[in-house]
PDB file of C-alpha atoms in Angstrom:
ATOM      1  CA  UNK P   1     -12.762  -9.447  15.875  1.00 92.00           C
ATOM      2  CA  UNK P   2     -13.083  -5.476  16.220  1.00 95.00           C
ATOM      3  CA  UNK P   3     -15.649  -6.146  18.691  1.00 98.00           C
ATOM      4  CA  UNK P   4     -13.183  -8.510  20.430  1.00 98.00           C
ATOM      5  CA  UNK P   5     -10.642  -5.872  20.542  1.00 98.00           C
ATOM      6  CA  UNK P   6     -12.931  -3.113  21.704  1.00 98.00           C
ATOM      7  CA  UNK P   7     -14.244  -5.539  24.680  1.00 98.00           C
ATOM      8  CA  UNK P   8     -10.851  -6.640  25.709  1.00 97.00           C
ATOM      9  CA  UNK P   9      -9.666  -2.961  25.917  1.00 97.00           C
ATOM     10  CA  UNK P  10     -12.561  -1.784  28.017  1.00 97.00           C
ATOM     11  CA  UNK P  11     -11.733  -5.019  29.995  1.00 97.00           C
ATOM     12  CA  UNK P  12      -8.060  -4.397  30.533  1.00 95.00           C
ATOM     13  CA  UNK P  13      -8.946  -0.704  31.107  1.00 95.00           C
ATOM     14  CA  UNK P  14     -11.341  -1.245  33.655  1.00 94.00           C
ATOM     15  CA  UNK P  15      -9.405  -3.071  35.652  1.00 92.00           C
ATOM     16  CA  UNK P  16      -6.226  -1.229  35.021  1.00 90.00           C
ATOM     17  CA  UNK P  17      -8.444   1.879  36.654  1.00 89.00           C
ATOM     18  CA  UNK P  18      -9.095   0.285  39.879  1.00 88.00           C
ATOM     19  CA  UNK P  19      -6.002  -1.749  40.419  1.00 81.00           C
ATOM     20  CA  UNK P  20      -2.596  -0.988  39.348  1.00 77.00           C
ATOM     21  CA  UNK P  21      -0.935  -2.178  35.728  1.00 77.00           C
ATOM     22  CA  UNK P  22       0.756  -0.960  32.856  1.00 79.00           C
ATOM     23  CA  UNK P  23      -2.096   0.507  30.510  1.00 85.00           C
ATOM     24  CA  UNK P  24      -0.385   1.434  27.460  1.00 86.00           C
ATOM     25  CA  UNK P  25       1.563  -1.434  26.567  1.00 85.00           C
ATOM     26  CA  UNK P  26      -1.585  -3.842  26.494  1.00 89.00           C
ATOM     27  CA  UNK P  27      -3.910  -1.812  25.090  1.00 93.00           C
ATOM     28  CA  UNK P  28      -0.938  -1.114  22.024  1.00 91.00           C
ATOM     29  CA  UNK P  29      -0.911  -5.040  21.152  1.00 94.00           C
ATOM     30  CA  UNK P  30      -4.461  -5.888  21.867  1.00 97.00           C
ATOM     31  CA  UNK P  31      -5.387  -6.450  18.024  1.00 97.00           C
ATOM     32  CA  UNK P  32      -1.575  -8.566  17.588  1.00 96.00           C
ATOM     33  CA  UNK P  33      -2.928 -10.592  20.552  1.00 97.00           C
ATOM     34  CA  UNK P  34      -6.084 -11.473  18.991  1.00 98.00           C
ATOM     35  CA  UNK P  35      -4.666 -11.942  15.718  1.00 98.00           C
ATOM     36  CA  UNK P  36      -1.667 -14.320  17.031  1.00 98.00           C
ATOM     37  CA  UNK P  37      -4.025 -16.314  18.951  1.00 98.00           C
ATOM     38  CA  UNK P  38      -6.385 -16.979  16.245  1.00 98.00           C
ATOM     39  CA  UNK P  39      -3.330 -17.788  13.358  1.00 98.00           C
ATOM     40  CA  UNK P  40      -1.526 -20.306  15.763  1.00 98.00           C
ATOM     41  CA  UNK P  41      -2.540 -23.029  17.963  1.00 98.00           C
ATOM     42  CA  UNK P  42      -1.646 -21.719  21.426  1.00 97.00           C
ATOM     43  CA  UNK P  43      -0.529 -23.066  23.907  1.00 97.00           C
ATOM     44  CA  UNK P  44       1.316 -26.235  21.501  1.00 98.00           C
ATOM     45  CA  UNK P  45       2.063 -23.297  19.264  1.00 98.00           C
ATOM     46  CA  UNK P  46       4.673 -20.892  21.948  1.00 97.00           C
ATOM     47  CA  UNK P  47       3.813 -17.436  22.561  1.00 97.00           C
ATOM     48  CA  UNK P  48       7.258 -15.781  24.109  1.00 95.00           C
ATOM     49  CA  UNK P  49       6.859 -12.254  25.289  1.00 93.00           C
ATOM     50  CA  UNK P  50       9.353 -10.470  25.380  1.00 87.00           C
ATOM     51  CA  UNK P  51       7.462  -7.285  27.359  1.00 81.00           C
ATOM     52  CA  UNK P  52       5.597  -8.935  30.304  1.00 82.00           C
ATOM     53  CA  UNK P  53       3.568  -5.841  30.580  1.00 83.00           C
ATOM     54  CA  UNK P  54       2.224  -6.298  26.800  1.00 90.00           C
ATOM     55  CA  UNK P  55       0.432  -9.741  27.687  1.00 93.00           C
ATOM     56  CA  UNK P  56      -2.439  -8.838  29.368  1.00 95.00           C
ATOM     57  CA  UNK P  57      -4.556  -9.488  26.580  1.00 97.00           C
ATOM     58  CA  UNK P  58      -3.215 -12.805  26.098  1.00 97.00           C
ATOM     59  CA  UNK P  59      -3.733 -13.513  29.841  1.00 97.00           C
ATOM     60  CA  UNK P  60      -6.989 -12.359  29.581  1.00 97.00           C
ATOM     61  CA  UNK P  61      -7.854 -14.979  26.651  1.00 98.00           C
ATOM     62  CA  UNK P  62      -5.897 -17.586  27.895  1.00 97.00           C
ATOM     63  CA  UNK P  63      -8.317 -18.453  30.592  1.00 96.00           C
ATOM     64  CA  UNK P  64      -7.783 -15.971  33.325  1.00 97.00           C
ATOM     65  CA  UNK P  65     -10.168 -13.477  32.359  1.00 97.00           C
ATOM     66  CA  UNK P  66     -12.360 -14.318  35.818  1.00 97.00           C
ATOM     67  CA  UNK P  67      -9.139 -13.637  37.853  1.00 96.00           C
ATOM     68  CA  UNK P  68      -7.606 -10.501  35.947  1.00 95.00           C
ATOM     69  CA  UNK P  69      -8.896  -8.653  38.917  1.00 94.00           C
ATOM     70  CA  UNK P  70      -6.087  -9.900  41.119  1.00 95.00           C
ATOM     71  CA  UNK P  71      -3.593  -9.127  38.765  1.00 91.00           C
ATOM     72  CA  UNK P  72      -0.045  -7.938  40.390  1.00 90.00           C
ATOM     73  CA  UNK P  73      -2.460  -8.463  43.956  1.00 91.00           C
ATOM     74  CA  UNK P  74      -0.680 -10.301  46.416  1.00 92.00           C
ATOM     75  CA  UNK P  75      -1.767 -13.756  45.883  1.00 94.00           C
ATOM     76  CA  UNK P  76      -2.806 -12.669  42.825  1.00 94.00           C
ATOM     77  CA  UNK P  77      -1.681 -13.658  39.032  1.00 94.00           C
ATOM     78  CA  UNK P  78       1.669 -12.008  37.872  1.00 92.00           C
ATOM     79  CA  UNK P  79       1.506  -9.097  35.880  1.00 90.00           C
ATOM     80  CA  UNK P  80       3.890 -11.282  33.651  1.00 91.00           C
ATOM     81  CA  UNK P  81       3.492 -14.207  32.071  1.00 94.00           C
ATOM     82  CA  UNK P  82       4.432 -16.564  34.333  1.00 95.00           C
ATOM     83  CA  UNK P  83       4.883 -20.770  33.222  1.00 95.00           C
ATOM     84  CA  UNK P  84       3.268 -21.987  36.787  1.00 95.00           C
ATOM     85  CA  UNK P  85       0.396 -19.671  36.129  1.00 96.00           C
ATOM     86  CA  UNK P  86      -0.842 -21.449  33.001  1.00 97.00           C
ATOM     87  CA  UNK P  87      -0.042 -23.799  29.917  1.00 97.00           C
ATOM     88  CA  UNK P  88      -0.298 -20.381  27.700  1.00 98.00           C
ATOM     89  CA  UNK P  89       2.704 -18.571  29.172  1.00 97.00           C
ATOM     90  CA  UNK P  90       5.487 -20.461  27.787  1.00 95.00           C
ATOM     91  CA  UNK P  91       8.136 -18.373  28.960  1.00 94.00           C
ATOM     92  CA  UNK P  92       8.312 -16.242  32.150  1.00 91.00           C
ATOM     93  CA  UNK P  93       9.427 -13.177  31.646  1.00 83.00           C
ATOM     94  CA  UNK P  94       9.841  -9.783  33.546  1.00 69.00           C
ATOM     95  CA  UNK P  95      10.637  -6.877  31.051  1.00 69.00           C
ATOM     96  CA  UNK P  96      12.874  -7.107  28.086  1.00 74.00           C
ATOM     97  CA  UNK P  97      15.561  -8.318  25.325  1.00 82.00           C
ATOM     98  CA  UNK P  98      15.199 -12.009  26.099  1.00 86.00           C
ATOM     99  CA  UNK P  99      12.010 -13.584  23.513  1.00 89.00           C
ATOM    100  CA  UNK P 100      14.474 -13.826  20.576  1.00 89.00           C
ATOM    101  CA  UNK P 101      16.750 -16.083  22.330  1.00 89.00           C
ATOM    102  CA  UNK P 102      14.167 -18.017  24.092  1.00 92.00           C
ATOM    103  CA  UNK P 103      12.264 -18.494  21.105  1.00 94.00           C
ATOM    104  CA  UNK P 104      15.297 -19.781  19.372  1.00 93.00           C
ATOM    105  CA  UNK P 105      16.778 -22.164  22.306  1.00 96.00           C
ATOM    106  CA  UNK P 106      12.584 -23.659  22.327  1.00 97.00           C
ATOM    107  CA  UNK P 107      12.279 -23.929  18.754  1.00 97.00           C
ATOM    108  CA  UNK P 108      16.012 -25.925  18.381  1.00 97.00           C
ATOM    109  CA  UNK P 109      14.878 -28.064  21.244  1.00 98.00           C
ATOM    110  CA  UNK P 110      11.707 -28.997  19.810  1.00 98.00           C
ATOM    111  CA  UNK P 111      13.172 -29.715  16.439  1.00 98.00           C
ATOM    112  CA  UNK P 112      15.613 -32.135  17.962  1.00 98.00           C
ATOM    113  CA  UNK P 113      12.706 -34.160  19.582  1.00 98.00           C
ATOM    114  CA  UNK P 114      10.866 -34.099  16.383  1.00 98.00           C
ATOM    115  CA  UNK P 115       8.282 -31.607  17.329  1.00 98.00           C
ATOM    116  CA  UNK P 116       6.139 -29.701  14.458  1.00 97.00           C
ATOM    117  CA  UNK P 117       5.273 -26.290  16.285  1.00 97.00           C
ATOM    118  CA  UNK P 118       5.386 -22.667  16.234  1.00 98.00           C
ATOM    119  CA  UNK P 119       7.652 -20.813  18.623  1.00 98.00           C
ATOM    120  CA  UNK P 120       6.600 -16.745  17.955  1.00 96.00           C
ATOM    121  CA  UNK P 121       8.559 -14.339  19.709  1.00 93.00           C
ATOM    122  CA  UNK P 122       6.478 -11.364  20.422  1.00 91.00           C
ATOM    123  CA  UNK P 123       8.845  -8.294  20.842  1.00 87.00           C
ATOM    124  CA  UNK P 124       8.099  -4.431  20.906  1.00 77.00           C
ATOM    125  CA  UNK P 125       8.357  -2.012  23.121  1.00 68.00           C
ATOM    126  CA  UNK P 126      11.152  -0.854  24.080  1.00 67.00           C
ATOM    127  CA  UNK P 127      13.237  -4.183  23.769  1.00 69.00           C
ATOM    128  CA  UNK P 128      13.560  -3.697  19.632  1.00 70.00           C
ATOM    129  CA  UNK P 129      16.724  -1.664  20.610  1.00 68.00           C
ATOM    130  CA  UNK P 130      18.627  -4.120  22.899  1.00 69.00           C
ATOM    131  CA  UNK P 131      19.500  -7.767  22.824  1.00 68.00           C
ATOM    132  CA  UNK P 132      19.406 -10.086  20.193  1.00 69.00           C
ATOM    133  CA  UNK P 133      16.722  -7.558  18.549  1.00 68.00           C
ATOM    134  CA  UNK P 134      19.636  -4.530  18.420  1.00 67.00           C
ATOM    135  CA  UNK P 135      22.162  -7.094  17.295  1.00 65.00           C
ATOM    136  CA  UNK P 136      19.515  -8.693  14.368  1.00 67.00           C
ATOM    137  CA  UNK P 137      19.356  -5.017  13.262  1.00 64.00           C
ATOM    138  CA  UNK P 138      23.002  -3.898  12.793  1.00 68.00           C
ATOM    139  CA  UNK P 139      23.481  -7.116  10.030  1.00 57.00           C
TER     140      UNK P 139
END
């Protein structure tokens, strides 16, 4: 898995270099991206980012490594997860404060159709200080 990590960030630099993208955030959560995708069974197992920009990893993995190049391209893929793109991106997101919610709406929905699955809200960045994060926090 370290050489998984080290591979994906080349990848996701590369690209990032010759395109546009936010560098920093994916490169922070490449090793939590490899790690949640190998605990849980993505994509019946739900992956909600809460940072769009921290999912290129998991875009990369999730089957759109060989179009990554045409990422935030018009006519390319988002550069956020994005439920039309794929079966992986359970939640489309732009920026912040909304996974914990989300996660919570999917996972009481699936329990009331007798559904055994993971719903994993995947928060950092900046959002730990606003939303339901901030308000988790003060109790």
């Amino acid at each position: 898995m370290p050489q998984l990590a080290q591979e994906l960030r080349e990848f996701i630099i590369n690209i990032v270099a010759t395109k546009e993208g936010h560098l920093g955030a994916s490169l922070g959560v490449v090793e939590l991206t490899i790690a949640l995708h190998y605990v849980f069974n993505t994509p019946k197992d739900l992956l909600i980012w809460d940072v769009g920009h921290q999912a290129y990893g998991h875009k990369i993995l999730t089957e759109r490594k060989g179009i990554f190049n045409t990422n935030r391209q018009l006519h390319g893929i988002s550069g956020f997860p994005k439920r039309d793109e794929s079966i992986y991106d359970a939640f489309g997101v732009g920026h912040s404060s909304t996974s914990i919610s989300a996660a919570l709406g999917m996972a009481i929905a699936s329990q009331l159709r007798g559904e055994n699955k993971n719903h994993i809200a995947v928060i950092g960045d900046a959002s730990i200080a606003s939303g339901m994060a901030e308000w988790l926090l003060k109790d």
